[in-house]
Every structure is written in structure tokens, then in C-alpha cells.
Amino acid sequence: MNDAAGVRRFIEGRRLLVVAGHKEPDGDCIASQLAVAALAGRLGTPSLLLSAGPFDRPEIEDFAGRFSASAEGADLGPGAAAVIVDCSTPDRTGSVGPALAGLACLVIDHHSSGEVFGDVRYVDPAAPSTSALVLAIHESLGVPVDRDTARLLLFGLCTDTGFFRHLGTDSAETFRAVARLTERGTSTAEAFMMVYGRRSLASRKLLARMLERTLSLANDALLVSWQTLADREAVGAAPRGEEDLYRLLQTVKGNRAVVFLKEEEAGRWSVGLRSNPGIDVGVVALGFGGGGHRQAAGCDIAGTLESVRAAVVAALLPLL
Ligand SMILES: [Mn+2]
């Protein structure tokens, strides 16, 4: 049972709270880290924001300056503790992970698969975002949410819900939370521009390439696309744009799952999986040593485009 009072007890009286999230951070991760730091501040505890980065998603670029890539120079001796947000496993923290080892640890997360770690856990796989949990903690404790924190929390929520389009009939409380955040002085208009309003033309050209080559299997039930190092070089774009690709491909009639392969470096591919309810791609990702949610998951696979694509397709086709 999640206990906000336990979160307060964990934070209060600490000399330093190190607040970490996952590598390759997204809007929910960044927003949750910043909002936890704000909460700690309200409870009188100073914090250090750590992130392995990179801050290459356009929606989080502007936040990079508020995070450190290492705890060098910080005193992590007695009185220090860690909060890890939005991570299903401790190794998701990436290069900042080793600095956290040995610290008392509070975990705030909403992932459905992973491992149980940390000393105090505030975890709800039914929550639409970690930022929604951070809001719930503020509200349970009666800690005021200022406008800047409200803006961040709504941004995080909008990021992870694909601007609410992944939400089902059990989401009334999420919309009540949106109403409360709106009353704090933020808006969905503001959040929309934070999430989607900062794309480069080069990234749109990269998206065109990915759409153009999409492979269809099982009458469009499974759509597969990819992005290579050469693609990014050709259009001069950063390695991003997959969220737009998923959004567009998942609107195809009859589609039930989307696979996106991204060549991170020669011979190493990150695999993104998205699906409709009823198809658990989290299990597929887990089978390749990755993880995530039932409808959105990922893993890393080494190999050629052809070998990686064949392996993932073979794992997914039986589920369709
Ligand atoms: Mn999240």
C-alpha cells in the first residue's frame, strides 16, 4: 500500500536528497524529478538532481541545465539519501547509478514490470505517469503545488499518456487531477506546446523516411519501421521522432502493434514496441532483456537490421 506519510518520513530531516531518474529521460521523468525536488524543498530538504541524460528530446532540452550528470563534489555520506523516479529497475538510472549505491532509497514509479528495489516504495502500475504519483503525494501530504510544479506535473502526465489518447474508461481520476492542476495556473494548451511545439524541420523529414519504408505484416496488424545512422546523417536530425511515428502508424486501420528499430550505433539497435490493449509487448521486451509497460515497452538488441527485425517480428506475430 502506498503511503505518502512514509514518503514524508523518508525525505524530512535528510541533509541531502539525491533525486535521480532514468537514462534517456523523457518528460515524465524530468517533471517527476523536478517536482520531487520541489516537494523536498517544501519539506526543508535540499536536493541534487542527477540524470545520465542525454537531454536530446526537444521537449526536455531546456531543463538540462538543472541536472548534473554526476554527484562529483557532493557529500553523499551520512544524512544523504536517494529518490529514484520512473525506473522499473535500478540500472535504468544509467551512469548515475553507481553514485546511488549504498544510499537509502525511495522509489516512485508506475511501471508494470521490473524488479522490486529500494527501501521505501511508492509504486502504482495503474498510474498514468510517475508525475501523477508525485501529485498524489503532494496532495496526500497537504503540500501546496505551485504554478511551476503544476506546469511540470501536467507536462509529465501529457507526455506519458500521449496527450491522453492512451487513457481508458478507468481514467476519471486522471482528469480530475488535470482539473486541479489547471486550477493551479497551467493549461493543456501550455502543456501541448511544451510536448509537441518544438520540433525541427529536419526531424519531420526523418519521420517521412520512417513512414515511407514501413513494412506491413498480417494485413497491417503489425507495422515495422526503422531508422539508421545513415538516415540521421542524410537529414541532419537528432535520433528522435519515434513518438510521432507510433502515433501515426497506430491510426492505421487494423493495426494492433508497431515495432520501431533505431540504430543507436553500428550493430546495436534499440527496439520500441507499441500495442493495442490485449497485446502485451512488455512481455516481449522482457524476453529480450528489456522492459516497460503492457502497451509500450523496449529493449536493446545487437545484430544487423535484418536479424533484429526478424527476431522481434517472430516474437510478436504469435500474439496478434
Ligand atoms: Mn513514466
Short mmCIF file of C-alpha atoms and ligand atoms in Angstrom, two decimals:
data_model
loop_
_atom_site.label_atom_id
_atom_site.label_comp_id
_atom_site.label_asym_id
_atom_site.label_seq_id
_atom_site.Cartn_x
_atom_site.Cartn_y
_atom_site.Cartn_z
CA MET A 1 0.00 0.00 0.00
CA ASN A 2 1.45 3.36 -0.98
CA ASP A 3 1.91 5.63 1.99
CA ALA A 4 2.57 9.34 1.43
CA ALA A 5 3.38 9.74 5.12
CA GLY A 6 6.17 7.23 4.59
CA VAL A 7 7.49 9.39 1.75
CA ARG A 8 7.44 12.41 4.05
CA ARG A 9 9.29 10.47 6.78
CA PHE A 10 11.87 9.38 4.21
CA ILE A 11 12.54 12.92 2.98
CA GLU A 12 12.23 15.03 6.12
CA GLY A 13 15.38 15.66 8.14
CA ARG A 14 17.79 14.46 5.47
CA ARG A 15 20.89 16.53 4.85
CA LEU A 16 20.72 15.91 1.09
CA LEU A 17 18.29 14.16 -1.20
CA VAL A 18 19.75 12.91 -4.47
CA VAL A 19 16.90 12.75 -6.99
CA ALA A 20 17.58 10.50 -9.97
CA GLY A 21 15.54 9.25 -12.91
CA HIS A 22 16.20 7.02 -15.88
CA LYS A 23 18.77 7.43 -18.61
CA GLU A 24 17.40 8.80 -21.88
CA PRO A 25 14.97 10.81 -19.79
CA ASP A 26 11.52 11.75 -21.04
CA GLY A 27 9.13 14.46 -19.96
CA ASP A 28 7.55 12.37 -17.20
CA CYS A 29 10.94 11.51 -15.72
CA ILE A 30 12.24 15.08 -15.79
CA ALA A 31 8.98 16.55 -14.49
CA SER A 32 8.81 13.98 -11.69
CA GLN A 33 12.41 14.63 -10.63
CA LEU A 34 11.88 18.40 -10.57
CA ALA A 35 8.59 18.06 -8.68
CA VAL A 36 10.16 15.71 -6.11
CA ALA A 37 12.92 18.27 -5.61
CA ALA A 38 10.23 20.95 -5.11
CA LEU A 39 8.46 18.70 -2.60
CA ALA A 40 11.72 18.09 -0.74
CA GLY A 41 12.30 21.84 -0.66
CA ARG A 42 8.86 22.34 0.87
CA LEU A 43 9.80 19.76 3.50
CA GLY A 44 13.07 21.57 4.22
CA THR A 45 15.38 19.09 2.50
CA PRO A 46 17.92 20.28 -0.11
CA SER A 47 18.23 18.15 -3.21
CA LEU A 48 20.62 17.35 -6.02
CA LEU A 49 19.09 16.46 -9.38
CA LEU A 50 21.04 13.74 -11.20
CA SER A 51 20.46 12.49 -14.72
CA ALA A 52 22.53 10.34 -17.05
CA GLY A 53 20.93 12.24 -19.96
CA PRO A 54 21.08 12.82 -22.84
CA PHE A 55 18.62 15.73 -22.99
CA ASP A 56 18.07 15.27 -26.69
CA ARG A 57 14.28 15.10 -26.78
CA PRO A 58 13.16 18.55 -27.87
CA GLU A 59 10.60 18.79 -25.05
CA ILE A 60 13.22 18.41 -22.29
CA GLU A 61 16.20 20.26 -23.82
CA ASP A 62 15.58 23.41 -21.81
CA PHE A 63 15.71 21.53 -18.50
CA ALA A 64 19.25 20.17 -18.99
CA GLY A 65 20.87 22.98 -17.01
CA ARG A 66 19.02 21.99 -13.85
CA PHE A 67 20.52 18.47 -13.76
CA SER A 68 24.00 17.15 -13.01
CA ALA A 69 25.49 14.19 -14.84
CA SER A 70 27.47 13.12 -11.77
CA ALA A 71 27.45 13.51 -7.99
CA GLU A 72 31.09 14.59 -8.02
CA GLY A 73 31.74 17.14 -5.32
CA ALA A 74 28.55 16.28 -3.43
CA ASP A 75 28.83 14.80 0.07
CA LEU A 76 26.93 11.52 -0.12
CA GLY A 77 27.99 10.49 3.39
CA PRO A 78 25.66 10.15 6.39
CA GLY A 79 22.44 12.14 6.05
CA ALA A 80 22.19 11.70 2.30
CA ALA A 81 19.52 9.58 0.65
CA ALA A 82 18.29 8.85 -2.87
CA VAL A 83 14.95 9.06 -4.63
CA ILE A 84 14.68 7.17 -7.90
CA VAL A 85 11.69 8.05 -10.07
CA ASP A 86 10.18 6.46 -13.17
CA CYS A 87 12.58 3.46 -13.15
CA SER A 88 11.42 -0.16 -13.22
CA THR A 89 14.93 -1.41 -12.35
CA PRO A 90 17.85 0.35 -10.62
CA ASP A 91 20.11 0.00 -13.67
CA ARG A 92 17.71 2.27 -15.63
CA THR A 93 19.46 5.17 -13.87
CA GLY A 94 22.43 4.56 -16.18
CA SER A 95 25.74 6.25 -15.46
CA VAL A 96 24.50 7.96 -12.28
CA GLY A 97 23.52 4.60 -10.72
CA PRO A 98 26.86 3.76 -9.05
CA ALA A 99 26.77 7.05 -7.10
CA LEU A 100 23.46 5.98 -5.54
CA ALA A 101 24.60 2.56 -4.38
CA GLY A 102 24.66 2.37 -0.60
CA LEU A 103 22.21 5.25 -0.09
CA ALA A 104 18.80 4.70 1.50
CA CYS A 105 16.43 4.71 -1.45
CA LEU A 106 12.85 5.81 -2.09
CA VAL A 107 11.32 4.58 -5.35
CA ILE A 108 8.41 6.38 -7.03
CA ASP A 109 7.28 4.61 -10.19
CA HIS A 110 4.40 3.40 -12.35
CA HIS A 111 5.96 0.64 -14.46
CA SER A 112 4.27 -2.76 -14.58
CA SER A 113 7.34 -4.95 -14.99
CA GLY A 114 10.78 -4.77 -13.48
CA GLU A 115 12.21 -5.58 -10.11
CA VAL A 116 11.35 -4.68 -6.53
CA PHE A 117 14.13 -2.47 -5.17
CA GLY A 118 14.53 0.42 -2.74
CA ASP A 119 13.77 0.81 0.97
CA VAL A 120 10.54 2.75 0.63
CA ARG A 121 8.37 2.27 -2.43
CA TYR A 122 5.54 4.38 -3.78
CA VAL A 123 4.64 2.39 -6.87
CA ASP A 124 1.37 2.09 -8.77
CA PRO A 125 1.38 0.37 -12.18
CA ALA A 126 -2.15 1.70 -12.72
CA ALA A 127 -0.96 5.31 -12.53
CA PRO A 128 -0.79 7.03 -15.94
CA SER A 129 2.56 8.65 -15.14
CA THR A 130 5.07 8.99 -12.33
CA SER A 131 4.20 12.68 -12.25
CA ALA A 132 0.61 11.72 -11.32
CA LEU A 133 2.03 9.86 -8.32
CA VAL A 134 4.16 12.86 -7.33
CA LEU A 135 1.00 14.99 -7.47
CA ALA A 136 -0.83 12.44 -5.32
CA ILE A 137 1.98 12.59 -2.75
CA HIS A 138 1.82 16.41 -2.62
CA GLU A 139 -1.95 16.27 -2.16
CA SER A 140 -1.94 13.49 0.44
CA LEU A 141 0.60 15.44 2.48
CA GLY A 142 -1.21 18.76 2.01
CA VAL A 143 1.92 20.25 0.44
CA PRO A 144 0.94 23.16 -1.84
CA VAL A 145 1.55 22.72 -5.59
CA ASP A 146 2.83 26.00 -7.02
CA ARG A 147 2.26 27.06 -10.64
CA ASP A 148 5.67 25.93 -11.85
CA THR A 149 5.25 22.48 -10.27
CA ALA A 150 1.69 22.19 -11.65
CA ARG A 151 3.00 23.05 -15.12
CA LEU A 152 5.71 20.37 -14.83
CA LEU A 153 3.33 17.71 -13.50
CA LEU A 154 0.81 18.28 -16.30
CA PHE A 155 3.66 18.21 -18.82
CA GLY A 156 4.80 14.83 -17.41
CA LEU A 157 1.27 13.45 -17.47
CA CYS A 158 0.68 14.61 -21.05
CA THR A 159 3.98 13.08 -22.17
CA ASP A 160 3.29 9.61 -20.81
CA THR A 161 -0.36 9.44 -21.84
CA GLY A 162 0.36 10.57 -25.40
CA PHE A 163 -1.71 13.61 -24.59
CA PHE A 164 -4.45 11.47 -23.02
CA ARG A 165 -5.06 9.23 -26.01
CA HIS A 166 -3.81 6.10 -24.18
CA LEU A 167 -6.31 6.54 -21.34
CA GLY A 168 -9.27 4.22 -20.89
CA THR A 169 -12.55 4.24 -19.03
CA ASP A 170 -10.78 3.98 -15.67
CA SER A 171 -9.24 7.44 -16.07
CA ALA A 172 -11.73 9.75 -14.38
CA GLU A 173 -9.31 10.44 -11.52
CA THR A 174 -6.64 11.43 -14.03
CA PHE A 175 -8.96 14.06 -15.47
CA ARG A 176 -9.84 15.29 -12.00
CA ALA A 177 -6.08 15.66 -11.41
CA VAL A 178 -5.84 17.65 -14.67
CA ALA A 179 -8.61 19.91 -13.40
CA ARG A 180 -6.78 20.51 -10.14
CA LEU A 181 -3.51 21.24 -11.98
CA THR A 182 -5.37 23.64 -14.27
CA GLU A 183 -6.68 25.45 -11.20
CA ARG A 184 -3.04 25.92 -10.18
CA GLY A 185 -2.46 28.07 -13.26
CA THR A 186 -1.32 25.70 -16.00
CA SER A 187 -3.28 24.51 -19.06
CA THR A 188 -3.40 21.73 -21.63
CA ALA A 189 -2.64 24.41 -24.27
CA GLU A 190 0.60 25.23 -22.47
CA ALA A 191 1.41 21.53 -21.99
CA PHE A 192 0.72 20.77 -25.66
CA MET A 193 3.26 23.34 -26.82
CA MET A 194 5.79 22.07 -24.26
CA VAL A 195 5.42 18.50 -25.56
CA TYR A 196 4.88 18.98 -29.30
CA GLY A 197 5.68 22.55 -30.18
CA ARG A 198 9.42 22.39 -30.51
CA ARG A 199 10.19 20.10 -33.44
CA SER A 200 12.82 20.80 -36.10
CA LEU A 201 12.04 20.55 -39.80
CA ALA A 202 14.88 18.00 -40.10
CA SER A 203 13.06 15.76 -37.61
CA ARG A 204 9.91 15.93 -39.80
CA LYS A 205 12.00 14.86 -42.81
CA LEU A 206 13.37 11.97 -40.77
CA LEU A 207 9.81 10.99 -39.90
CA ALA A 208 8.95 10.98 -43.62
CA ARG A 209 11.71 8.43 -44.24
CA MET A 210 10.48 6.17 -41.44
CA LEU A 211 6.88 6.31 -42.67
CA GLU A 212 7.86 5.70 -46.28
CA ARG A 213 9.62 2.40 -45.57
CA THR A 214 7.10 0.93 -43.12
CA LEU A 215 6.62 -2.81 -43.60
CA SER A 216 3.16 -4.28 -43.19
CA LEU A 217 2.59 -7.78 -41.80
CA ALA A 218 -0.65 -9.62 -41.08
CA ASN A 219 -2.76 -7.10 -43.02
CA ASP A 220 -1.33 -4.08 -41.19
CA ALA A 221 -1.87 -5.67 -37.76
CA LEU A 222 1.90 -5.42 -37.32
CA LEU A 223 3.74 -2.41 -38.76
CA VAL A 224 7.53 -2.26 -38.64
CA SER A 225 9.83 0.63 -39.34
CA TRP A 226 13.38 1.66 -38.58
CA GLN A 227 15.88 4.48 -38.50
CA THR A 228 19.55 4.09 -39.35
CA LEU A 229 22.63 6.15 -38.62
CA ALA A 230 22.70 6.99 -42.32
CA ASP A 231 19.13 8.36 -42.19
CA ARG A 232 20.04 10.79 -39.45
CA GLU A 233 23.15 11.86 -41.28
CA ALA A 234 21.20 12.44 -44.50
CA VAL A 235 18.66 14.82 -42.98
CA GLY A 236 20.83 16.25 -40.21
CA ALA A 237 18.38 15.30 -37.47
CA ALA A 238 18.84 14.09 -33.91
CA PRO A 239 17.87 10.44 -33.24
CA ARG A 240 14.27 11.16 -32.28
CA GLY A 241 10.80 11.24 -33.74
CA GLU A 242 9.57 7.77 -32.87
CA GLU A 243 6.65 9.02 -30.80
CA ASP A 244 5.23 10.72 -33.88
CA LEU A 245 5.83 7.55 -35.88
CA TYR A 246 3.93 5.41 -33.36
CA ARG A 247 1.10 7.92 -33.22
CA LEU A 248 0.69 7.91 -37.00
CA LEU A 249 1.10 4.15 -37.52
CA GLN A 250 -1.25 3.24 -34.69
CA THR A 251 -4.03 5.08 -36.52
CA VAL A 252 -3.79 2.65 -39.45
CA LYS A 253 -6.96 0.58 -39.81
CA GLY A 254 -6.45 -2.92 -38.39
CA ASN A 255 -3.16 -2.10 -36.70
CA ARG A 256 -2.54 -3.80 -33.37
CA ALA A 257 1.20 -3.45 -32.80
CA VAL A 258 4.06 -1.27 -34.03
CA VAL A 259 7.78 -2.05 -33.96
CA PHE A 260 10.38 0.63 -34.36
CA LEU A 261 14.08 -0.22 -34.62
CA LYS A 262 16.63 2.51 -34.14
CA GLU A 263 20.28 2.02 -34.92
CA GLU A 264 21.96 3.60 -31.90
CA GLU A 265 25.44 2.72 -33.12
CA ALA A 266 26.74 0.30 -35.73
CA GLY A 267 25.34 -3.14 -34.87
CA ARG A 268 23.29 -2.03 -31.86
CA TRP A 269 19.55 -1.38 -32.13
CA SER A 270 17.08 -0.04 -29.64
CA VAL A 271 13.70 -1.66 -30.14
CA GLY A 272 10.50 0.19 -29.36
CA LEU A 273 7.20 -1.68 -29.15
CA ARG A 274 3.67 -0.26 -29.01
CA SER A 275 0.41 -2.17 -28.98
CA ASN A 276 -3.32 -2.01 -28.52
CA PRO A 277 -4.85 -3.36 -25.31
CA GLY A 278 -4.85 -7.16 -25.34
CA ILE A 279 -1.32 -7.47 -26.72
CA ASP A 280 1.33 -7.40 -24.02
CA VAL A 281 4.52 -6.09 -25.62
CA GLY A 282 6.05 -5.69 -22.12
CA VAL A 283 6.46 -9.48 -22.06
CA VAL A 284 8.09 -9.43 -25.49
CA ALA A 285 10.56 -6.75 -24.38
CA LEU A 286 11.30 -8.69 -21.21
CA GLY A 287 12.16 -11.72 -23.35
CA PHE A 288 14.92 -9.66 -24.96
CA GLY A 289 16.21 -8.34 -21.64
CA GLY A 290 14.24 -5.08 -21.75
CA GLY A 291 11.04 -3.98 -20.05
CA GLY A 292 8.28 -1.42 -19.86
CA HIS A 293 4.51 -1.44 -19.91
CA ARG A 294 1.96 -3.77 -21.48
CA GLN A 295 1.27 -1.34 -24.32
CA ALA A 296 4.66 0.38 -24.55
CA ALA A 297 7.98 -1.33 -24.00
CA GLY A 298 11.51 -1.52 -25.29
CA CYS A 299 14.78 -3.42 -25.34
CA ASP A 300 18.22 -3.33 -26.93
CA ILE A 301 19.35 -6.00 -29.41
CA ALA A 302 22.67 -6.37 -31.17
CA GLY A 303 22.79 -7.52 -34.77
CA THR A 304 22.02 -6.46 -38.31
CA LEU A 305 18.80 -4.71 -39.25
CA GLU A 306 17.59 -7.93 -40.84
CA SER A 307 18.43 -10.19 -37.88
CA VAL A 308 16.98 -7.86 -35.25
CA ARG A 309 13.84 -7.23 -37.28
CA ALA A 310 13.32 -10.97 -37.85
CA ALA A 311 13.76 -11.79 -34.14
CA VAL A 312 11.28 -9.17 -32.97
CA VAL A 313 8.71 -9.99 -35.64
CA ALA A 314 8.95 -13.69 -34.76
CA ALA A 315 8.28 -12.89 -31.10
CA LEU A 316 5.33 -10.62 -31.86
CA LEU A 317 3.45 -12.39 -34.67
CA PRO A 318 2.09 -15.19 -32.44
CA LEU A 319 0.47 -12.57 -30.17
CA LEU A 320 -1.57 -10.98 -32.97
MN MN B 1 6.77 7.46 -16.86
#
